[in-house]
Coordinates of C-alpha atoms and ligand atoms in Angstrom, one line a residue:
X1 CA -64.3 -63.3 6.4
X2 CA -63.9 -66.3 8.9
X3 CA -60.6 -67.6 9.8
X4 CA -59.4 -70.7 7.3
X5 CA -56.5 -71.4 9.9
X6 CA -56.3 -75.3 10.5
X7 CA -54.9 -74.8 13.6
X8 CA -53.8 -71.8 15.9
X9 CA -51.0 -69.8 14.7
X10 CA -48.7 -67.8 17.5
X11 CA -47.3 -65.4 14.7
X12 CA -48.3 -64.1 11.5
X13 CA -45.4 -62.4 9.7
X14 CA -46.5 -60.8 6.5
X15 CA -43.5 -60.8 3.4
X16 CA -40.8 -63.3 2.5
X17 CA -37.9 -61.1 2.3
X18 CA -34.9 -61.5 4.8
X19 CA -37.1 -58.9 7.0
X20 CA -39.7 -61.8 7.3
X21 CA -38.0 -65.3 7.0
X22 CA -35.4 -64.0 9.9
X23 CA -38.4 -62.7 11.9
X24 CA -40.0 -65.7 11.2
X25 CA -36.8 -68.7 11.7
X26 CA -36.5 -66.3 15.0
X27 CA -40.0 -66.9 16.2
X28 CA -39.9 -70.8 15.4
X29 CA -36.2 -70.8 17.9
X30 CA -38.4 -69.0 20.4
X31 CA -41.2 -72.1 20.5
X32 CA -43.9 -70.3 18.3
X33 CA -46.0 -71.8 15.8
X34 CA -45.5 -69.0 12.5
X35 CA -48.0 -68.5 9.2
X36 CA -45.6 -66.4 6.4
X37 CA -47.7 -64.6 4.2
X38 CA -46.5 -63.6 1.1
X39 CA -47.4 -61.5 -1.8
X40 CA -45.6 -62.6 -4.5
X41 CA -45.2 -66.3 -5.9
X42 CA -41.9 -66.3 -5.9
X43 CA -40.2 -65.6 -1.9
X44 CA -36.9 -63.3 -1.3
X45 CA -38.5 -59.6 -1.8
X46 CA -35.9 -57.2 -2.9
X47 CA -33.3 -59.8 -2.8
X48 CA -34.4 -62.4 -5.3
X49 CA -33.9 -63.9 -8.5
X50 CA -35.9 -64.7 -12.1
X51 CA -35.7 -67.0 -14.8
X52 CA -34.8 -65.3 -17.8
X53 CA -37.5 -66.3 -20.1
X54 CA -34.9 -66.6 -23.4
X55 CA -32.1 -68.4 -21.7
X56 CA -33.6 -70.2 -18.6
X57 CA -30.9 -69.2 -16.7
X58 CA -31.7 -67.9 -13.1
X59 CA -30.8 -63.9 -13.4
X60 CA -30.7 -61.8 -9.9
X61 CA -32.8 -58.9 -9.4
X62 CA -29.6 -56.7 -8.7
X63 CA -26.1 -58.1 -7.3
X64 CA -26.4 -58.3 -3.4
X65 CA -22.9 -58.3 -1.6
X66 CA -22.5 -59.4 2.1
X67 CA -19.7 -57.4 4.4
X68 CA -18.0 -60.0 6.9
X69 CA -19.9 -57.9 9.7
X70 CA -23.4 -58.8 8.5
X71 CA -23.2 -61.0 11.9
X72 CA -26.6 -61.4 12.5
X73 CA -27.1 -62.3 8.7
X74 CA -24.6 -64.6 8.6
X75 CA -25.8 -66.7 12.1
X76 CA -29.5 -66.4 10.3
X77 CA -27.5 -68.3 6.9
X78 CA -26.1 -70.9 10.0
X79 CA -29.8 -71.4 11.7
X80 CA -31.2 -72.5 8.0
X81 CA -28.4 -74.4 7.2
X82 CA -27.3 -72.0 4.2
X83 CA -24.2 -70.6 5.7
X84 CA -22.0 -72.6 2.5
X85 CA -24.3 -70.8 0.1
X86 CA -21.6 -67.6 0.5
X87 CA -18.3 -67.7 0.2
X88 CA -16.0 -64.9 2.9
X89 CA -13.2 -63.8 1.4
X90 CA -10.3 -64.0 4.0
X91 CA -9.6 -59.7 4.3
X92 CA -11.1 -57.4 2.0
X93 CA -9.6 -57.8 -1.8
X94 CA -10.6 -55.7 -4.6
X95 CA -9.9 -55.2 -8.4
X96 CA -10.3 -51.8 -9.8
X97 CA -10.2 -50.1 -12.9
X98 CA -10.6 -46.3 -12.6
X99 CA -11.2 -44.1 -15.1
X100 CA -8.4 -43.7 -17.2
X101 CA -8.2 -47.5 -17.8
X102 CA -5.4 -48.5 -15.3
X103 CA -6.2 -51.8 -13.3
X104 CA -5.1 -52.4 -9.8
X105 CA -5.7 -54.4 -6.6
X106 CA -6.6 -53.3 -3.4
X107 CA -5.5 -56.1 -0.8
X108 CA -5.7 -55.6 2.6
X109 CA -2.8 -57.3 4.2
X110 CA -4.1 -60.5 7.2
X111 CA -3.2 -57.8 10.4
X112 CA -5.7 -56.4 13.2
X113 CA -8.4 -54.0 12.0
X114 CA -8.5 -51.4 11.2
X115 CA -4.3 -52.0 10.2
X116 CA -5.6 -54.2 7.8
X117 CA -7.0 -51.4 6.0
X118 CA -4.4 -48.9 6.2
X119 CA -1.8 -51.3 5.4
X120 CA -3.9 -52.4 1.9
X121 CA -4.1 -48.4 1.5
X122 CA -0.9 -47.6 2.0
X123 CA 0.2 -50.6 -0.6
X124 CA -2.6 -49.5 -3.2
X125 CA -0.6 -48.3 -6.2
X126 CA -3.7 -46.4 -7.6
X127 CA -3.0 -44.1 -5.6
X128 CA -0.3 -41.2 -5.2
X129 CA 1.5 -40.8 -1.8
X130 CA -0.2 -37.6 -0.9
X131 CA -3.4 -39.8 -1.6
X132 CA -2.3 -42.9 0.5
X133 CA -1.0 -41.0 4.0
X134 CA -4.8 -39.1 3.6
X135 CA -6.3 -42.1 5.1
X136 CA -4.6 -41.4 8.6
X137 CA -6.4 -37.8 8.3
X138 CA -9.5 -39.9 9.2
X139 CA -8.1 -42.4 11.7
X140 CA -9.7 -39.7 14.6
X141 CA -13.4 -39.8 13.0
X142 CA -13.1 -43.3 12.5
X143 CA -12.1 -44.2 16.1
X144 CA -15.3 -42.0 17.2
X145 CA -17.7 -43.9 15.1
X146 CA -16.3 -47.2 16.9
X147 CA -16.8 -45.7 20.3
X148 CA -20.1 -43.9 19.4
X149 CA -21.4 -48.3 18.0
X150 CA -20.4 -49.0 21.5
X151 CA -22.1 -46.8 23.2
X152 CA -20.2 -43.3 23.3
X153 CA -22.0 -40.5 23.3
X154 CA -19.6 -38.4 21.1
X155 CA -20.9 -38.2 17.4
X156 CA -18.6 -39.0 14.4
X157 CA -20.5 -37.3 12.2
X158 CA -23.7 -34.8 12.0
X159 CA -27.1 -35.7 10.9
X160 CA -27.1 -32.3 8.5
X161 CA -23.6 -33.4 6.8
X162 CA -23.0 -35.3 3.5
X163 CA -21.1 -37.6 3.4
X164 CA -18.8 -35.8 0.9
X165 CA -18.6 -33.0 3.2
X166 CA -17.7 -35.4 6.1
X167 CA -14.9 -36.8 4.2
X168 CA -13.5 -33.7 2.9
X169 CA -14.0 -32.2 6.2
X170 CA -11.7 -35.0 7.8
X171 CA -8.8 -34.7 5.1
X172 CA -9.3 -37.4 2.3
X173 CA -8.2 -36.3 -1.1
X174 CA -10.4 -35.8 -4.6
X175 CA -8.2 -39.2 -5.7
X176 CA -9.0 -41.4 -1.9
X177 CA -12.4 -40.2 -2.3
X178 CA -13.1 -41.4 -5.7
X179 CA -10.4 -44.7 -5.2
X180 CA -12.1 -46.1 -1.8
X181 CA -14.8 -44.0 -0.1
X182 CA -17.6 -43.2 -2.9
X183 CA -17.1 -46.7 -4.0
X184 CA -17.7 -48.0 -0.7
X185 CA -20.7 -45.0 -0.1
X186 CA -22.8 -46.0 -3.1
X187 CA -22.3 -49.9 -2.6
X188 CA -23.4 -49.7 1.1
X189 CA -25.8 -46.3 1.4
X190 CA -26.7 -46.7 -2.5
X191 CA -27.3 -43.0 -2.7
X192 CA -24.2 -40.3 -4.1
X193 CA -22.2 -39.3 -1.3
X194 CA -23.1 -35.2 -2.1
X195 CA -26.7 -36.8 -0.9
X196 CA -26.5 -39.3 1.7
X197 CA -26.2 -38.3 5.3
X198 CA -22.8 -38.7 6.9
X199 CA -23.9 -40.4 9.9
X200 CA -24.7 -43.6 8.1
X201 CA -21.7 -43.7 6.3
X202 CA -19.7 -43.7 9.4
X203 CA -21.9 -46.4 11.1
X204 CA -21.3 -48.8 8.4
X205 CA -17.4 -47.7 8.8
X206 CA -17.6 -48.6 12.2
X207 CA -19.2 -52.0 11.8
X208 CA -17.0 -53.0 9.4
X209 CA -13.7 -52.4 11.2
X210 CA -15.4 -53.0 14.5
X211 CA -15.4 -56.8 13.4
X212 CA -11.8 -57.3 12.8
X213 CA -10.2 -58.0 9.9
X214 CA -12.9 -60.2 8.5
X215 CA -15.5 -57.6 9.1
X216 CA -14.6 -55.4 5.9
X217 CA -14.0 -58.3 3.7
X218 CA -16.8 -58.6 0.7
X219 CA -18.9 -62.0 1.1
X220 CA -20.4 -63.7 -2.5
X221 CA -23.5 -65.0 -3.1
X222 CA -22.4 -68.2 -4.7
X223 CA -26.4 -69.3 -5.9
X224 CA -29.1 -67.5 -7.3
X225 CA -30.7 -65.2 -4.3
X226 CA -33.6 -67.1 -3.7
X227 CA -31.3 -70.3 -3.2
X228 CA -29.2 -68.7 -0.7
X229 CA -31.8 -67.9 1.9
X230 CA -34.9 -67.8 0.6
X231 CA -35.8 -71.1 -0.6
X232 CA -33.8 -72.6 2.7
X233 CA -35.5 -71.0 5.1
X234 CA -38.9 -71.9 3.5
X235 CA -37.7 -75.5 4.3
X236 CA -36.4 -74.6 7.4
X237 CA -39.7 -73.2 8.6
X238 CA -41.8 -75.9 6.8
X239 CA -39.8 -78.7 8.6
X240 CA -40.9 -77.5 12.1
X241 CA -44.7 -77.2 11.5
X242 CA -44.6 -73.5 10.2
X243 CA -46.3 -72.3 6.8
X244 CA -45.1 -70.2 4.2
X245 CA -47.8 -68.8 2.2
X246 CA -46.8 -67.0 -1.6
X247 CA -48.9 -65.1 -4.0
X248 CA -51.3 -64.1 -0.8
X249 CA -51.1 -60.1 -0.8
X250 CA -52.6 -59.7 3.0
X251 CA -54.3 -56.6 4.9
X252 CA -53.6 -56.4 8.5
X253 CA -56.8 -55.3 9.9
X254 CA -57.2 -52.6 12.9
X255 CA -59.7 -52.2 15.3
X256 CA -59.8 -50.2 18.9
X257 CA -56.1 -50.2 18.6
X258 CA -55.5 -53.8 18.2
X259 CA -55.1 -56.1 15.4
X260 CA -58.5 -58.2 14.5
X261 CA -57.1 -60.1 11.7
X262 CA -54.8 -60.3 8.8
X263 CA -57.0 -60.9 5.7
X264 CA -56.4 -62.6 2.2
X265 CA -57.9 -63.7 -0.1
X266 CA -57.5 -67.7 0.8
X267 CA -59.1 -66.2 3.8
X268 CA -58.3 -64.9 7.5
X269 CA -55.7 -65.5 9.8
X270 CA -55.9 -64.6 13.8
X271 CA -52.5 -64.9 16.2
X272 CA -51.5 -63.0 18.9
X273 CA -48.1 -61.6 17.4
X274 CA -48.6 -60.0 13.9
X275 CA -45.0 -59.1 12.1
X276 CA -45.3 -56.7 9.3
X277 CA -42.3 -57.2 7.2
X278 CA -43.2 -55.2 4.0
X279 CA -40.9 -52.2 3.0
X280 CA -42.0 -48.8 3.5
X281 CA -43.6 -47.6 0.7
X282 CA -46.2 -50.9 1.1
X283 CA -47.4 -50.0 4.7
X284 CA -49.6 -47.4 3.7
X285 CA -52.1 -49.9 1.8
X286 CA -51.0 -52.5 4.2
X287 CA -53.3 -51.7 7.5
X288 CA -57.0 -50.8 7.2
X289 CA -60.0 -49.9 9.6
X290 CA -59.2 -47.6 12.7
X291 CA -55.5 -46.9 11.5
X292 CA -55.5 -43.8 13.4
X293 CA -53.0 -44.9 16.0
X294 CA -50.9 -45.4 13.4
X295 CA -50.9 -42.2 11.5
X296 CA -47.8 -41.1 12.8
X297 CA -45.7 -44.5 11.8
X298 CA -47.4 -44.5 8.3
X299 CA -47.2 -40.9 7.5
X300 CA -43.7 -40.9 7.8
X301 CA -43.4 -44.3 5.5
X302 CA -45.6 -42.3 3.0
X303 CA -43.1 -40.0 3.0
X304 CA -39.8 -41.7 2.8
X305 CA -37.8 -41.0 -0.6
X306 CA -36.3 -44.3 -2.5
X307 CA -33.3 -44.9 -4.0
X308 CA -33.2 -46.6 -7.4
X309 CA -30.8 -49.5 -9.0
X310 CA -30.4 -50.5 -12.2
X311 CA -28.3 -54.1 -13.5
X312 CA -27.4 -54.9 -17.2
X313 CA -27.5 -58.2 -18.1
X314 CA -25.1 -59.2 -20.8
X315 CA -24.7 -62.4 -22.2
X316 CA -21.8 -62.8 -24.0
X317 CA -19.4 -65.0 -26.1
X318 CA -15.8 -64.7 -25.6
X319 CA -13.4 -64.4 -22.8
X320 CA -14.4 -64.6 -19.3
X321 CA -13.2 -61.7 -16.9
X322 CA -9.7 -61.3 -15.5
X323 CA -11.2 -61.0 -11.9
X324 CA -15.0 -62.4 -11.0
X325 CA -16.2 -58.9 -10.2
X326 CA -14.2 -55.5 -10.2
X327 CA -15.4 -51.9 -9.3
X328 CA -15.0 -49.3 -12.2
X329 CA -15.0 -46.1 -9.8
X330 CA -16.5 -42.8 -11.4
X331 CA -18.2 -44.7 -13.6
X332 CA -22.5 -45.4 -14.3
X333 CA -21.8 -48.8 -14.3
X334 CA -20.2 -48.8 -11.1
X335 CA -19.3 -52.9 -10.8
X336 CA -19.1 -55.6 -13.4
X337 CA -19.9 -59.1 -11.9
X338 CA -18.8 -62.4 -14.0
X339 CA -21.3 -64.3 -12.9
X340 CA -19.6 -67.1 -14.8
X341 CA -17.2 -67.2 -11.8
X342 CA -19.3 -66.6 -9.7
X343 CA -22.2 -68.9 -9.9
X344 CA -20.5 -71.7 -12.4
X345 CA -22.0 -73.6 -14.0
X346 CA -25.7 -72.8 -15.3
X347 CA -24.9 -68.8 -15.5
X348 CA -23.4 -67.4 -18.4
X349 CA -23.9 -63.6 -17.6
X350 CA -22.3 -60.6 -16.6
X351 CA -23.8 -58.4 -14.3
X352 CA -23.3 -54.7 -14.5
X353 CA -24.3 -52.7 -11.6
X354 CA -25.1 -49.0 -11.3
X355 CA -26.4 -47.9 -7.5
X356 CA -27.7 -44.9 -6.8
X357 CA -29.6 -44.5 -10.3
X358 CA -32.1 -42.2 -10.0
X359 CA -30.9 -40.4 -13.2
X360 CA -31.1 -43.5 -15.5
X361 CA -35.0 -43.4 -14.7
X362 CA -35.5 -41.4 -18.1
X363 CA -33.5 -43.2 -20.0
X364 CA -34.8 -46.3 -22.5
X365 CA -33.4 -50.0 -21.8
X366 CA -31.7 -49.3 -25.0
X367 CA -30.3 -46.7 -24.2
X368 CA -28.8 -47.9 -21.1
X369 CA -27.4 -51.0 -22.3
X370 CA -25.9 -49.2 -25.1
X371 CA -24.0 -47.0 -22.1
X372 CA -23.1 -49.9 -20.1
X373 CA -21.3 -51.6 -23.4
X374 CA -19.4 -48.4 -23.9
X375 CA -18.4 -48.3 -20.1
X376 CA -17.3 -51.7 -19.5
X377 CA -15.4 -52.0 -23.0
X378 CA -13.6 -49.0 -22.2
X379 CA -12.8 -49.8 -19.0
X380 CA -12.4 -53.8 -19.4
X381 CA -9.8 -54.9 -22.7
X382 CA -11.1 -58.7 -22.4
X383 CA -14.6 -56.9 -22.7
X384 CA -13.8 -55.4 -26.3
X385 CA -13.8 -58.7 -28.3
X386 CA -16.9 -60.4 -27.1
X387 CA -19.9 -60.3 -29.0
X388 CA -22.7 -59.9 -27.1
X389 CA -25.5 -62.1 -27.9
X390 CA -28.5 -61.2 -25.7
X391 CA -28.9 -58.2 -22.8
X392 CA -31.5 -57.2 -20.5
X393 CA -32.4 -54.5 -17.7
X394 CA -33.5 -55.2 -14.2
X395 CA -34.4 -51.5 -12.6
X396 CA -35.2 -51.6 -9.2
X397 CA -37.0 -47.9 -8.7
X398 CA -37.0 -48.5 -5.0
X399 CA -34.4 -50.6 -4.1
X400 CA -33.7 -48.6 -0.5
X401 CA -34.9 -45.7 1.2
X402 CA -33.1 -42.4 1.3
X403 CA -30.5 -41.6 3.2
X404 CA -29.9 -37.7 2.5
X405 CA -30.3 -35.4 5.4
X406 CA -34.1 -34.7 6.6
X407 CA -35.7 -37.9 5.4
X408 CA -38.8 -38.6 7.7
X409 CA -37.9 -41.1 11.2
X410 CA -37.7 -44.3 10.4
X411 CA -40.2 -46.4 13.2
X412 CA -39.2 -48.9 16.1
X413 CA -40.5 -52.7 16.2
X414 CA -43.1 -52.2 18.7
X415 CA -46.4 -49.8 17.3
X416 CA -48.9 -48.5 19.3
X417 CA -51.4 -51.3 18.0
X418 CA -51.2 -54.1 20.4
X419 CA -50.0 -57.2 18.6
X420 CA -48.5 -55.7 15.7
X421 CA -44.8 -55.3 15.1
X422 CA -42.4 -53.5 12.4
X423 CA -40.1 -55.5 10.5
X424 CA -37.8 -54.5 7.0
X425 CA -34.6 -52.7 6.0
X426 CA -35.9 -49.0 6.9
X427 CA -36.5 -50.0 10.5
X428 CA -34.7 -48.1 12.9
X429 CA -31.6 -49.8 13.3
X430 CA -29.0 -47.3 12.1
X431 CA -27.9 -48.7 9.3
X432 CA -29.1 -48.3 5.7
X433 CA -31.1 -50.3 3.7
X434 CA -29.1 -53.5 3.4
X435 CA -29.8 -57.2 4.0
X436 CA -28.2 -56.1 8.1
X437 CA -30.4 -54.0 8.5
X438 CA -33.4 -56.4 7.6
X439 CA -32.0 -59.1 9.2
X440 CA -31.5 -57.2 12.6
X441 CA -35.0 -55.6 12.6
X442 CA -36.6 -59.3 11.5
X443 CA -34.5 -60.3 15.1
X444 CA -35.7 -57.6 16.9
X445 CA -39.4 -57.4 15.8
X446 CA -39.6 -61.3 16.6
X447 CA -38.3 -60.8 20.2
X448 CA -40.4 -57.9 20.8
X449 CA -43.6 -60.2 19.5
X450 CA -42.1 -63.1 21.9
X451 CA -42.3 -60.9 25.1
X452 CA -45.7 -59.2 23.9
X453 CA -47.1 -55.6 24.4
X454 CA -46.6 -53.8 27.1
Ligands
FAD501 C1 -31.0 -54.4 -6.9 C2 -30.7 -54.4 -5.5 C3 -29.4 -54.6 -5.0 C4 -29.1 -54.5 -3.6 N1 -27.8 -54.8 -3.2 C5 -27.6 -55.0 -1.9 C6 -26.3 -55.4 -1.5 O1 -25.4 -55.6 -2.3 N2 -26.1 -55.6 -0.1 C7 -27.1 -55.4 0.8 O2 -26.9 -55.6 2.0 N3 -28.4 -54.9 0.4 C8 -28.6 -54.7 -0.9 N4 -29.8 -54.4 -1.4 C9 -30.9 -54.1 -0.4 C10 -31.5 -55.3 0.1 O3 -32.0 -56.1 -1.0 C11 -32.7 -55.0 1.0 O4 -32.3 -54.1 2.1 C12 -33.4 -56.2 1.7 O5 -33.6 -57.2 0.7 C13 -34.7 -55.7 2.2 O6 -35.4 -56.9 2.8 P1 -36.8 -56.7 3.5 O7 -37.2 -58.0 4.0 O8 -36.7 -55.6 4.5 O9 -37.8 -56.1 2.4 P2 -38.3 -56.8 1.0 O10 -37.2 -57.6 0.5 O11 -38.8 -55.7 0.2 O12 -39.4 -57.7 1.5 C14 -40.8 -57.3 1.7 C15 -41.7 -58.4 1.2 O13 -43.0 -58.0 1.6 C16 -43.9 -58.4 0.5 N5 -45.1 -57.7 0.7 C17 -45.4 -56.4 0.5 N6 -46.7 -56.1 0.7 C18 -47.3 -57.2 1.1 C19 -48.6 -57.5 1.4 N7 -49.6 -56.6 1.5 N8 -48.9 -58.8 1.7 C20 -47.9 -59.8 1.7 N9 -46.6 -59.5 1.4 C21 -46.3 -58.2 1.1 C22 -43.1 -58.1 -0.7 O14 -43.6 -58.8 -1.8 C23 -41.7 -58.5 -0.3 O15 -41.5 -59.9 -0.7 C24 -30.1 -54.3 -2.7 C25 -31.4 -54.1 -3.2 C26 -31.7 -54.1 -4.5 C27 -33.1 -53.9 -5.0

C-alpha cells in the first residue's frame, strides 16, 4: 500500500481517547507535526457521548468524574482551551443516601489536607462516633502512601491484599467502610473492594490528599464528553497543521523490529514516532508482521481482565433532584446524576451509575432498568412521583482493566520496536484505569517519542 501522506508527518498516534489527543496536543507543544488516527467516527474512546436516537439529546457513555488531583488532566483541559468545560468544587462535598433511606452530607470543612477530610468525617452525622474516630486508625497507612508517591521506599499497602482487607486491617469500621471508602473504591478502582488490589487504592488516597484540599474535591463535566475535550482538542490540533483522522481503524505494521508503516484503509502513513493509544484488549489485533519482539507486551494485554459499567438512562417527568448527583452506598445503582443540573439546558436525564458490574452482564436491559427504578425510588422520595417516560442502558463490558491481585504487568511507553510507543489508561503509571492515568501515559509516551529510541 503506498503512503497517501500529503506531507511528512513526525508522529502518528493511533486512537482519539484522552490517551491519544494528550499524546498528541503534547507532541504538537514539542514542535512535531502529528496524524490522529481513529477508529471510530465519533472521537473520545471510552469517555464519549451519543445522541439518543428518540430524544436527540446528547447521552454520555457512562458518567466520568474528575478528582481535583487529575493535574496533568486538568493542564491538558488549559492547553486546548477547555479548562471552563468542568466545574471544581471548592473541598470535596457529597450527598448521600444509605441504605436505610437517611440523607446526609459529607462536607469537608476549607482547612489543610488531609484535616479537611477528617474534619468533614468527624462532622458526618451518618455516622456513629465509634465510626467517625476510626478514620484516625488509618492516619499511619495514609501518611505512608504520601511518602511512598514521593519516593519512600516503605509500602502502604501489599500487592497480595484487598483492599477490604487493607482497610479492615488498619481499623475502619463495617459502617466507615460502607459510608466513605467502598464508595470511593468502586468510583476510582471500579472493581469491589474484596477484589481490587490494595496498593491502588492507597495511591489514589495518596494523590488525592497529596494535592491539598482541592485535590479530593469531585470535578463535573459540565458538557457532553466529547465537548469537554474531545471535540476541543480536535480543534486544537487542527489549528496548528495536525490531522485528526475518524472512522480509520489502522494496523501498525512490524518489520526487523521497527515500525514500516501504520496502514488503513485511506491508505499508509510513515513517521518516525508511532503512538499506540488503544486500550488493551485492542493491541493484540493492532500490530502485524514480525510481532515477535513484542510478544511479551502483547501477551500480557491478551491477558488482562476488564471491569464492566453499566448507566441507566431515565427520562423523566416531574421533580428534579434535591442535590445534582448523590451516592446511594450499598446499593447496584451506586450514583444518581441529575443531568438536568448538571448539563442545563438540552439534557433532561438522569443518569444512574453502577461500577464494578460484572454481575449485571446476565441480566436483560429490562431487567436492569426495572432494578435501578426500585433502587433510586427507594432510596430518593422526589424519585417516587415521576413518571418515567423513556429509559435506556449504556453497558460498558470493558470499561477498565482489573485491578485484583495477580493481573498480568501492565507495559512502559517505550517497546522494544524502535519507533513505537505505549499510550492508554492501563499503562504503567500506578494508578487505575481513569482519565489520570491516560492522560499521564498520553504525556509520557509523547516525550519518550520526542527524545526517540535508545
Ligand atoms: C462508563 C465509564 C465510566 C467511567 N468513569 C470514569 C470516571 O468517572 N473517572 C475516570 O477518571 N475514569 C472513568 N472511566 C475510565 C476512563 O473513561 C478511561 O480510563 C479513559 O477514557 C481511557 O482513555 P484511553 O485513551 O486510554 O482509552 P480509550 O478511551 O479506550 O481510547 C482508545 C481509542 O483507540 C481507538 N482504537 C482502538 N483500536 C484502534 C485501531 N486499530 N485503530 C484506530 N483506533 C483504534 C478506540 O476506538 C478508542 O477511541 C470510565 C470509563 C467508562 C467506560
Amino acid at each position: 500500500m503506498k503512503p497517501v501522506q500529503p506531507e511528512p508527518y513526525d508522529a502518528i498516534v493511533i486512537g482519539a481517547g484522552f490517551a491519544g489527543l494528550s499524546a498528541a496536543v503534547r507532541l504538537v507543544e514539542r514542535g512535531a507535526r502529528v496524524v490522529v488516527v481513529e477508529a471510530r467516527r465519533q472521537l473520545g474512546g471510552r469517555a464519549t457521548a451519543f445522541r439518543d436516537p428518540q430524544t436527540g439529546e446528547w447521552v454520555d457513555n457512562g458518567q466520568h468524574l474528575l478528582l481535583g488531583c487529575y493535574r496533568e488532566t486538568l493542564a491538558f483541559l488549559d492547553t486546548i482551551g477547555a479548562r471552563d468545560r468542568v466545574a471544581v468544587q471548592p473541598s470535596l462535598a457529597v450527598s448521600f443516601v444509605d441504605r436505610g433511606g437517611r440523607a446526609s452530607s459529607l462536607a469537608c470543612p476549607m482547612l489543610p489536607s488531609p484535616l479537611h477530610l477528617l474534619g468533614g468525617v468527624l462532622a458526618w452525622d451518618a455516622l456513629g462516633v465509634k465510626d467517625r474516630l476510626a478514620v484516625f486508625n488509618l492516619v499511619p497507612a495514609i501518611r505512608l502512601a504520601m511518602a511512598e508517591l514521593r519516593g519512600g521506599e516503605r509500602r502502604a499497602a501489599s500487592p497480595g491484599e484487598t483492599v477490604e482487607n487493607w482497610l479492615i486491617r488498619n481499623g475502619q469500621t463495617a459502617r466507615l467502610r460502607e459510608m466513605l471508602w467502598d464508595p470511593l473504591a468502586i468510583a476510582a478502582l471500579n472493581q469491589s473492594p474484596a477484589t481490587a488490589a490494595a496498593p491502588y487504592f492507597s495511591r489514589v488516597l495518596a494523590e488525592m490528599l497529596a494535592a491539598g484540599a482541592q485535590g479530593s474535591a469531585i470535578v463535573l463535566p459540565l458538557v457532553p464528553l466529547h465537548e469537554m475535550y474531545a471535540e476541543p482538542a480536535r480543534a486544537w490540533l487542527e489549528s496548528r497543521g495536525s490531522r485528526v483522522l475518524a472512522g480509520a481503524p489502522a494496523r501498525v505494521v512490524v518489520e526487523a523490529a521497527k515500525v514500516r508503516q501504520v496502514s488503513t484503509a485511506a491508505g499508509a502513513f510513515t513517521a518516525p514516532a508511532v503512538v499506540a493509544a488503544v486500550a488493551w484488549h485492542a493491541l493484540p489485533s493492532l500490530v502485524e508482521g514480525d510481532t515477535a519482539p513484542l510478544a511479551g507486551i502483547v501477551d500480557a494485554a491478551a491477558g488482562t481482565s476488564a471491569s464492566s459499567i453499566v448507566t441507566v438512562n431515565l427520562w423523566t417527568k416531574g421533580r428534579a433532584l434535591a442535590s445534582p448527583f448523590v451516592g446511594l452506598p450499598g446499593r447496584t445503582v451506586q450514583w444518581v446524576f441529575d443531568k438536568r443540573a448538571i448539563l442545563g439546558r438540552g439534557a433532561s436525564h438522569l443518569s444512574l451509575v453502577s461500577s464494578a458490574a460484572d454481575h449485571l452482564d446476565s441480566c436483560s436491559n429490562d431487567a436492569v432498568i426495572q432494578l435501578a427504578i426500585e433502587e433510586v425510588s427507594d432510596a430518593l422520595p422526589e424519585m417516587r412521583g415521576n413518571t418515567i417516560v423513556r429509559a435506556n442502558v449504556v453497558r460498558e463490558r470493558r470499561a477498565t482493566f482489573s485491578l485484583a491481585p495477580g493481573q498480568p504487568p501492565r507495559p512502559h511507553a517505550r517497546t522494544p520496536v524502535a519507533g513505537l510507543f505505549l499510550a492508554g489508561d492501563w499503562i504503567e503509571t500506578g494508578l487505575p484505569g481513569t482519565i489520570e492515568s491516560a492522560v499521564r501515559s498520553g504525556h509520557a509516551a509523547a516525550e519518550a517519542a520526542v527524545q526517540g529510541h535508545p
